[in-house]
Amino acid sequence: MPTDEFTATHVEAVSPVALRDTVEALASFHTRHTDSPHLKGAAALISDRFTAVGYPDVDRRPWSHAGHGAHNIVCTKPGTGDGEPEIIVCAHYDCRMEDLADATARAPGADDNGSGVAAVLEVARLLAPVDLSTTVRFVAFSGEEQGLWGSTAYAAELHAADSDVYRVINLDMVGRPPADGSVTVERDIGNAVPGNDAASHALGAVMAQAAAAYTSLPVKLGPIYASDYMPFEAHSDITVGAYEGEGNPHYHRTSDAPSTLDYGYLAAVTKTVLATLLAEALDGVDAARSTGAP
Ligand SMILES: [Zn+2]
């Protein structure tokens, strides 16, 4: 991907300070376990932040599953055109302890997954004044840790309403780099619907190129696995993810604190997602924006 000035300017504006602020705000809730009364406060914080950066259409959508229930936060940015599949940029905002049933222990969930939510909010902030050809939905899911409950409900809701295909970019643990400093771009390999793999790999290639063009992150390729893209994949959507990879010793522990993250790394992953969105959603106006022509 050749760099272009429009994208470079927006990518440079990604703020490690803003990312850290969101992670710390989310981690300040005693826990964001889906069955905890604290989760509502986290949902309000996320929805308030979408509103604060200029989005009028922010919806707290309830879901329920086997006697449990919470809300997904959906912030919709309407596109200026149509014809291209809408893009969902998502991350789960709930968290857990080692014992999944423990809804009362201290669980800051900074990397898992305050980091992903912070990246989604930062991309939304920077794109608020930018016209995109494609509608983008920024979504924060709950119930992920219990079994993708929130995302399963939302994917079903979308696909009951229309027969569209959606493109889904999911961020789950993107704040603590592995030893080699890489990000793993996850693509769909088989799963419920084999027919959508090629489109997923193509979108993953755009994401890998975005990382190469706008960051110094080494990219690894991996499979989508066990996070909120899976229910969408099962509805034939085109899914990819960004992931730091395995190895965070604080995973699902009280020690998953904001101080254990690398905000330069989180910023680089955020830049990758932002550049991917601009590459996908500004398609067709590349010539005008890369030359700076009026
Ligand atoms: Zn997670």
mmCIF file of C-alpha atoms and ligand atoms in Angstrom:
data_model
loop_
_atom_site.group_PDB
_atom_site.id
_atom_site.type_symbol
_atom_site.label_atom_id
_atom_site.label_comp_id
_atom_site.label_asym_id
_atom_site.label_seq_id
_atom_site.Cartn_x
_atom_site.Cartn_y
_atom_site.Cartn_z
ATOM 1 C CA MET A 1 0.000 0.000 0.000
ATOM 2 C CA PRO A 2 1.533 3.330 -0.958
ATOM 3 C CA THR A 3 1.205 5.866 1.827
ATOM 4 C CA ASP A 4 -1.009 8.839 1.153
ATOM 5 C CA GLU A 5 -0.996 12.152 2.896
ATOM 6 C CA PHE A 6 -4.626 12.077 4.010
ATOM 7 C CA THR A 7 -4.219 8.733 5.760
ATOM 8 C CA ALA A 8 -0.786 9.610 7.133
ATOM 9 C CA THR A 9 -2.134 12.793 8.744
ATOM 10 C CA HIS A 10 -4.941 10.907 10.467
ATOM 11 C CA VAL A 11 -2.697 8.039 11.517
ATOM 12 C CA GLU A 12 -0.226 10.452 13.071
ATOM 13 C CA ALA A 13 -3.040 11.889 15.186
ATOM 14 C CA VAL A 14 -3.560 8.586 17.065
ATOM 15 C CA SER A 15 -2.846 9.512 20.669
ATOM 16 C CA PRO A 16 -1.207 7.106 23.136
ATOM 17 C CA VAL A 17 -2.382 9.502 25.870
ATOM 18 C CA ALA A 18 -6.024 9.193 24.787
ATOM 19 C CA LEU A 19 -5.667 5.414 24.560
ATOM 20 C CA ARG A 20 -4.199 5.230 28.046
ATOM 21 C CA ASP A 21 -6.942 7.464 29.401
ATOM 22 C CA THR A 22 -9.632 5.099 28.094
ATOM 23 C CA VAL A 23 -7.871 1.989 29.375
ATOM 24 C CA GLU A 24 -7.492 3.563 32.825
ATOM 25 C CA ALA A 25 -11.115 4.700 32.883
ATOM 26 C CA LEU A 26 -12.352 1.204 32.013
ATOM 27 C CA ALA A 27 -9.969 -0.461 34.476
ATOM 28 C CA SER A 28 -11.184 1.856 37.238
ATOM 29 C CA PHE A 29 -14.435 -0.120 37.464
ATOM 30 C CA HIS A 30 -13.972 -2.791 40.115
ATOM 31 C CA THR A 31 -14.819 -5.404 37.504
ATOM 32 C CA ARG A 32 -16.564 -5.449 34.135
ATOM 33 C CA HIS A 33 -17.811 -8.982 34.582
ATOM 34 C CA THR A 34 -21.019 -9.355 32.600
ATOM 35 C CA ASP A 35 -22.987 -10.353 35.712
ATOM 36 C CA SER A 36 -21.608 -7.475 37.766
ATOM 37 C CA PRO A 37 -23.612 -4.318 38.544
ATOM 38 C CA HIS A 38 -20.456 -2.359 37.598
ATOM 39 C CA LEU A 39 -20.863 -3.235 33.923
ATOM 40 C CA LYS A 40 -23.586 -0.620 33.434
ATOM 41 C CA GLY A 41 -21.148 2.135 34.408
ATOM 42 C CA ALA A 42 -18.645 0.929 31.839
ATOM 43 C CA ALA A 43 -21.378 0.839 29.186
ATOM 44 C CA ALA A 44 -22.337 4.425 30.033
ATOM 45 C CA LEU A 45 -18.711 5.538 29.865
ATOM 46 C CA ILE A 46 -18.246 4.033 26.396
ATOM 47 C CA SER A 47 -21.483 5.407 25.039
ATOM 48 C CA ASP A 48 -20.724 8.862 26.518
ATOM 49 C CA ARG A 49 -17.334 8.876 24.821
ATOM 50 C CA PHE A 50 -18.848 8.147 21.413
ATOM 51 C CA THR A 51 -21.325 10.972 21.984
ATOM 52 C CA ALA A 52 -18.612 13.349 23.191
ATOM 53 C CA VAL A 53 -16.628 13.060 19.947
ATOM 54 C CA GLY A 54 -19.659 13.948 17.864
ATOM 55 C CA TYR A 55 -21.737 10.874 17.086
ATOM 56 C CA PRO A 56 -25.484 11.437 17.513
ATOM 57 C CA ASP A 57 -26.416 7.798 16.837
ATOM 58 C CA VAL A 58 -25.240 5.788 19.858
ATOM 59 C CA ASP A 59 -27.456 2.959 20.973
ATOM 60 C CA ARG A 60 -27.307 0.731 24.052
ATOM 61 C CA ARG A 61 -28.841 -2.470 22.748
ATOM 62 C CA PRO A 62 -29.963 -5.041 25.299
ATOM 63 C CA TRP A 63 -29.407 -8.763 24.858
ATOM 64 C CA SER A 64 -30.273 -11.713 27.028
ATOM 65 C CA HIS A 65 -29.002 -15.252 27.223
ATOM 66 C CA ALA A 66 -30.081 -18.001 29.623
ATOM 67 C CA GLY A 67 -31.113 -15.615 32.369
ATOM 68 C CA HIS A 68 -28.128 -13.306 31.888
ATOM 69 C CA GLY A 69 -28.283 -10.023 30.082
ATOM 70 C CA ALA A 70 -26.444 -6.783 29.415
ATOM 71 C CA HIS A 71 -25.998 -4.229 26.650
ATOM 72 C CA ASN A 72 -23.940 -3.865 23.494
ATOM 73 C CA ILE A 73 -22.968 -0.293 22.615
ATOM 74 C CA VAL A 74 -23.485 0.489 18.932
ATOM 75 C CA CYS A 75 -22.275 3.788 17.465
ATOM 76 C CA THR A 76 -23.286 4.186 13.833
ATOM 77 C CA LYS A 77 -21.436 6.472 11.404
ATOM 78 C CA PRO A 78 -23.506 6.678 8.217
ATOM 79 C CA GLY A 79 -21.653 6.388 4.917
ATOM 80 C CA THR A 80 -21.987 8.850 2.065
ATOM 81 C CA GLY A 81 -22.444 6.159 -0.580
ATOM 82 C CA ASP A 82 -23.615 2.604 -0.735
ATOM 83 C CA GLY A 83 -22.876 -0.651 -2.461
ATOM 84 C CA GLU A 84 -19.919 -1.671 -0.340
ATOM 85 C CA PRO A 85 -20.500 -3.904 2.688
ATOM 86 C CA GLU A 86 -20.798 -1.965 5.922
ATOM 87 C CA ILE A 87 -17.868 -2.217 8.284
ATOM 88 C CA ILE A 88 -18.191 -3.190 11.956
ATOM 89 C CA VAL A 89 -15.201 -2.279 14.129
ATOM 90 C CA CYS A 90 -15.659 -4.041 17.440
ATOM 91 C CA ALA A 91 -14.181 -5.052 20.787
ATOM 92 C CA HIS A 92 -15.657 -6.590 23.916
ATOM 93 C CA TYR A 93 -15.763 -4.408 27.023
ATOM 94 C CA ASP A 94 -16.572 -7.083 29.590
ATOM 95 C CA CYS A 95 -13.808 -8.918 31.428
ATOM 96 C CA ARG A 96 -13.305 -11.850 33.749
ATOM 97 C CA MET A 97 -11.155 -13.469 36.418
ATOM 98 C CA GLU A 98 -9.588 -16.930 36.279
ATOM 99 C CA ASP A 99 -12.870 -18.291 37.638
ATOM 100 C CA LEU A 100 -15.376 -17.237 34.991
ATOM 101 C CA ALA A 101 -18.231 -17.356 37.517
ATOM 102 C CA ASP A 102 -16.497 -14.886 39.861
ATOM 103 C CA ALA A 103 -18.368 -11.638 39.269
ATOM 104 C CA THR A 104 -17.134 -9.873 42.420
ATOM 105 C CA ALA A 105 -13.303 -10.102 42.449
ATOM 106 C CA ARG A 106 -11.214 -7.145 41.337
ATOM 107 C CA ALA A 107 -10.736 -7.500 37.566
ATOM 108 C CA PRO A 108 -9.254 -4.472 35.786
ATOM 109 C CA GLY A 109 -9.228 -6.136 32.349
ATOM 110 C CA ALA A 110 -6.799 -3.574 30.921
ATOM 111 C CA ASP A 111 -5.356 -5.637 28.098
ATOM 112 C CA ASP A 112 -8.385 -7.951 27.893
ATOM 113 C CA ASN A 113 -10.029 -5.944 26.633
ATOM 114 C CA GLY A 114 -9.770 -2.319 27.674
ATOM 115 C CA SER A 115 -7.083 -2.137 24.985
ATOM 116 C CA GLY A 116 -9.440 -3.131 22.172
ATOM 117 C CA VAL A 117 -12.198 -0.786 23.329
ATOM 118 C CA ALA A 118 -9.696 2.071 23.612
ATOM 119 C CA ALA A 119 -8.563 1.454 20.025
ATOM 120 C CA VAL A 120 -12.157 1.407 18.742
ATOM 121 C CA LEU A 121 -12.930 4.688 20.549
ATOM 122 C CA GLU A 122 -9.752 6.325 19.235
ATOM 123 C CA VAL A 123 -10.483 5.305 15.640
ATOM 124 C CA ALA A 124 -14.036 6.633 16.073
ATOM 125 C CA ARG A 125 -12.734 9.926 17.480
ATOM 126 C CA LEU A 126 -10.372 10.499 14.573
ATOM 127 C CA LEU A 127 -12.904 9.511 11.920
ATOM 128 C CA ALA A 128 -15.745 11.621 13.335
ATOM 129 C CA PRO A 129 -15.050 14.557 10.953
ATOM 130 C CA VAL A 130 -14.158 12.339 7.952
ATOM 131 C CA ASP A 131 -16.705 11.382 5.290
ATOM 132 C CA LEU A 132 -16.537 7.685 4.514
ATOM 133 C CA SER A 133 -18.263 6.027 1.575
ATOM 134 C CA THR A 134 -19.306 3.093 3.720
ATOM 135 C CA THR A 135 -21.354 3.036 6.900
ATOM 136 C CA VAL A 136 -19.200 2.090 9.877
ATOM 137 C CA ARG A 137 -20.571 0.693 13.126
ATOM 138 C CA PHE A 138 -18.308 0.958 16.147
ATOM 139 C CA VAL A 139 -19.485 -1.688 18.586
ATOM 140 C CA ALA A 140 -18.522 -2.644 22.145
ATOM 141 C CA PHE A 141 -19.833 -6.071 23.138
ATOM 142 C CA SER A 142 -20.536 -7.604 26.533
ATOM 143 C CA GLY A 143 -20.934 -11.288 27.391
ATOM 144 C CA GLU A 144 -17.867 -12.178 25.322
ATOM 145 C CA GLU A 145 -16.097 -14.055 28.071
ATOM 146 C CA GLN A 146 -19.128 -16.260 28.819
ATOM 147 C CA GLY A 147 -19.415 -17.423 25.211
ATOM 148 C CA LEU A 148 -19.784 -14.491 22.782
ATOM 149 C CA TRP A 149 -23.310 -13.812 24.042
ATOM 150 C CA GLY A 150 -23.529 -10.131 23.126
ATOM 151 C CA SER A 151 -21.994 -10.495 19.687
ATOM 152 C CA THR A 152 -24.099 -13.573 18.937
ATOM 153 C CA ALA A 153 -27.240 -11.576 19.722
ATOM 154 C CA TYR A 154 -26.147 -8.570 17.675
ATOM 155 C CA ALA A 155 -25.102 -10.639 14.639
ATOM 156 C CA ALA A 156 -28.499 -12.378 14.713
ATOM 157 C CA GLU A 157 -30.264 -9.021 15.056
ATOM 158 C CA LEU A 158 -28.447 -7.551 12.038
ATOM 159 C CA HIS A 159 -29.005 -10.550 9.840
ATOM 160 C CA ALA A 160 -32.669 -10.826 10.797
ATOM 161 C CA ALA A 161 -33.117 -7.246 9.589
ATOM 162 C CA ASP A 162 -31.429 -7.609 6.187
ATOM 163 C CA SER A 163 -29.482 -10.011 4.000
ATOM 164 C CA ASP A 164 -26.388 -7.819 3.784
ATOM 165 C CA VAL A 165 -22.847 -9.023 4.158
ATOM 166 C CA TYR A 166 -20.843 -7.109 6.766
ATOM 167 C CA ARG A 167 -17.114 -6.657 7.103
ATOM 168 C CA VAL A 168 -16.009 -7.140 10.709
ATOM 169 C CA ILE A 169 -12.735 -5.968 12.250
ATOM 170 C CA ASN A 170 -12.450 -7.278 15.831
ATOM 171 C CA LEU A 171 -9.873 -6.139 18.378
ATOM 172 C CA ASP A 172 -9.292 -8.367 21.392
ATOM 173 C CA MET A 173 -6.052 -7.869 23.413
ATOM 174 C CA VAL A 174 -3.945 -5.375 21.516
ATOM 175 C CA GLY A 175 -2.073 -3.557 24.285
ATOM 176 C CA ARG A 176 0.803 -5.750 25.378
ATOM 177 C CA PRO A 177 3.319 -6.668 22.690
ATOM 178 C CA PRO A 178 4.852 -10.123 22.472
ATOM 179 C CA ALA A 179 8.657 -10.414 22.610
ATOM 180 C CA ASP A 180 9.042 -9.743 18.891
ATOM 181 C CA GLY A 181 6.744 -6.701 19.018
ATOM 182 C CA SER A 182 4.436 -8.127 16.354
ATOM 183 C CA VAL A 183 0.728 -7.888 15.777
ATOM 184 C CA THR A 184 -1.177 -10.918 14.545
ATOM 185 C CA VAL A 185 -3.645 -10.254 11.750
ATOM 186 C CA GLU A 186 -6.285 -12.934 12.067
ATOM 187 C CA ARG A 187 -8.091 -14.243 8.995
ATOM 188 C CA ASP A 188 -10.974 -16.646 8.530
ATOM 189 C CA ILE A 189 -9.758 -20.141 7.755
ATOM 190 C CA GLY A 190 -12.736 -22.465 7.319
ATOM 191 C CA ASN A 191 -15.008 -22.174 10.354
ATOM 192 C CA ALA A 192 -18.779 -22.244 9.794
ATOM 193 C CA VAL A 193 -18.794 -20.816 6.260
ATOM 194 C CA PRO A 194 -15.823 -21.674 3.997
ATOM 195 C CA GLY A 195 -17.125 -19.450 1.182
ATOM 196 C CA ASN A 196 -16.151 -16.212 2.928
ATOM 197 C CA ASP A 197 -12.498 -17.111 3.504
ATOM 198 C CA ALA A 198 -11.068 -15.488 0.375
ATOM 199 C CA ALA A 199 -12.647 -12.119 1.163
ATOM 200 C CA SER A 200 -11.366 -12.346 4.732
ATOM 201 C CA HIS A 201 -7.845 -13.040 3.499
ATOM 202 C CA ALA A 202 -8.070 -10.066 1.139
ATOM 203 C CA LEU A 203 -9.159 -7.782 3.991
ATOM 204 C CA GLY A 204 -6.404 -9.241 6.182
ATOM 205 C CA ALA A 205 -3.899 -8.408 3.435
ATOM 206 C CA VAL A 206 -5.081 -4.790 3.456
ATOM 207 C CA MET A 207 -4.591 -4.716 7.220
ATOM 208 C CA ALA A 208 -1.090 -6.202 6.917
ATOM 209 C CA GLN A 209 -0.227 -3.626 4.246
ATOM 210 C CA ALA A 210 -1.598 -0.848 6.433
ATOM 211 C CA ALA A 211 0.684 -1.955 9.274
ATOM 212 C CA ALA A 212 3.674 -2.016 6.926
ATOM 213 C CA ALA A 213 2.888 1.361 5.373
ATOM 214 C CA TYR A 214 2.019 3.340 8.504
ATOM 215 C CA THR A 215 3.710 1.606 11.455
ATOM 216 C CA SER A 216 6.857 -0.374 12.216
ATOM 217 C CA LEU A 217 4.870 -3.335 13.583
ATOM 218 C CA PRO A 218 6.016 -6.725 12.299
ATOM 219 C CA VAL A 219 2.916 -8.607 11.126
ATOM 220 C CA LYS A 220 2.163 -12.259 11.712
ATOM 221 C CA LEU A 221 -0.809 -13.975 10.124
ATOM 222 C CA GLY A 222 -3.096 -16.204 12.136
ATOM 223 C CA PRO A 223 -6.655 -17.561 12.236
ATOM 224 C CA ILE A 224 -9.733 -15.916 13.698
ATOM 225 C CA TYR A 225 -10.493 -17.803 16.892
ATOM 226 C CA ALA A 226 -12.753 -17.597 19.937
ATOM 227 C CA SER A 227 -13.731 -13.937 19.914
ATOM 228 C CA ASP A 228 -16.598 -11.733 18.753
ATOM 229 C CA TYR A 229 -16.014 -12.147 14.991
ATOM 230 C CA MET A 230 -17.102 -15.804 15.164
ATOM 231 C CA PRO A 231 -20.904 -15.273 15.230
ATOM 232 C CA PHE A 232 -20.595 -12.918 12.250
ATOM 233 C CA GLU A 233 -18.489 -15.449 10.361
ATOM 234 C CA ALA A 234 -21.284 -17.961 10.885
ATOM 235 C CA HIS A 235 -23.653 -15.496 9.149
ATOM 236 C CA SER A 236 -21.274 -15.401 6.125
ATOM 237 C CA ASP A 237 -19.689 -12.061 7.000
ATOM 238 C CA ILE A 238 -16.115 -11.135 6.113
ATOM 239 C CA THR A 239 -14.109 -11.190 9.334
ATOM 240 C CA VAL A 240 -10.615 -10.282 10.473
ATOM 241 C CA GLY A 241 -8.998 -9.498 13.793
ATOM 242 C CA ALA A 242 -5.979 -7.883 15.373
ATOM 243 C CA TYR A 243 -4.369 -9.637 18.345
ATOM 244 C CA GLU A 244 -1.109 -9.345 20.246
ATOM 245 C CA GLY A 245 -0.781 -13.133 20.445
ATOM 246 C CA GLU A 246 -0.592 -15.446 23.432
ATOM 247 C CA GLY A 247 1.724 -14.920 26.371
ATOM 248 C CA ASN A 248 0.298 -12.167 28.582
ATOM 249 C CA PRO A 249 0.982 -13.531 32.108
ATOM 250 C CA HIS A 250 -1.770 -11.256 33.496
ATOM 251 C CA TYR A 251 -4.472 -12.789 31.289
ATOM 252 C CA HIS A 252 -7.753 -13.082 33.257
ATOM 253 C CA ARG A 253 -6.006 -12.013 36.484
ATOM 254 C CA THR A 254 -6.262 -9.134 38.921
ATOM 255 C CA SER A 255 -2.840 -8.084 37.657
ATOM 256 C CA ASP A 256 -4.148 -7.187 34.141
ATOM 257 C CA ALA A 257 -3.612 -3.521 35.037
ATOM 258 C CA PRO A 258 -3.142 -0.427 32.840
ATOM 259 C CA SER A 259 0.499 -0.167 33.945
ATOM 260 C CA THR A 260 1.318 -3.459 32.186
ATOM 261 C CA LEU A 261 0.426 -2.137 28.709
ATOM 262 C CA ASP A 262 2.664 -0.525 26.101
ATOM 263 C CA TYR A 263 0.765 2.496 24.795
ATOM 264 C CA GLY A 264 3.115 2.991 21.849
ATOM 265 C CA TYR A 265 2.260 -0.542 20.750
ATOM 266 C CA LEU A 266 -1.464 0.005 21.314
ATOM 267 C CA ALA A 267 -1.182 3.200 19.257
ATOM 268 C CA ALA A 268 0.515 1.310 16.425
ATOM 269 C CA VAL A 269 -2.260 -1.293 16.321
ATOM 270 C CA THR A 270 -4.830 1.521 16.392
ATOM 271 C CA LYS A 271 -3.042 3.198 13.468
ATOM 272 C CA THR A 272 -3.190 -0.069 11.544
ATOM 273 C CA VAL A 273 -6.950 -0.305 12.032
ATOM 274 C CA LEU A 274 -7.469 3.350 11.128
ATOM 275 C CA ALA A 275 -5.419 3.015 7.929
ATOM 276 C CA THR A 276 -7.307 -0.176 7.050
ATOM 277 C CA LEU A 277 -10.641 1.612 7.400
ATOM 278 C CA LEU A 278 -9.501 4.525 5.274
ATOM 279 C CA ALA A 279 -8.171 2.135 2.622
ATOM 280 C CA GLU A 280 -11.496 0.290 2.552
ATOM 281 C CA ALA A 281 -13.986 3.088 3.047
ATOM 282 C CA LEU A 282 -12.392 5.854 1.024
ATOM 283 C CA ASP A 283 -12.009 3.603 -2.010
ATOM 284 C CA GLY A 284 -12.699 5.480 -5.187
ATOM 285 C CA VAL A 285 -11.443 8.855 -4.000
ATOM 286 C CA ASP A 286 -7.817 7.830 -3.625
ATOM 287 C CA ALA A 287 -6.597 9.956 -6.519
ATOM 288 C CA ALA A 288 -8.121 13.152 -5.185
ATOM 289 C CA ARG A 289 -6.901 12.711 -1.626
ATOM 290 C CA SER A 290 -3.389 11.469 -2.412
ATOM 291 C CA THR A 291 -2.585 14.399 -4.672
ATOM 292 C CA GLY A 292 -4.270 16.857 -2.342
ATOM 293 C CA ALA A 293 -6.171 18.169 -5.377
ATOM 294 C CA PRO A 294 -9.229 20.264 -4.563
HETATM 295 ZN ZN ZN B 1 -10.848 -10.904 25.270
#
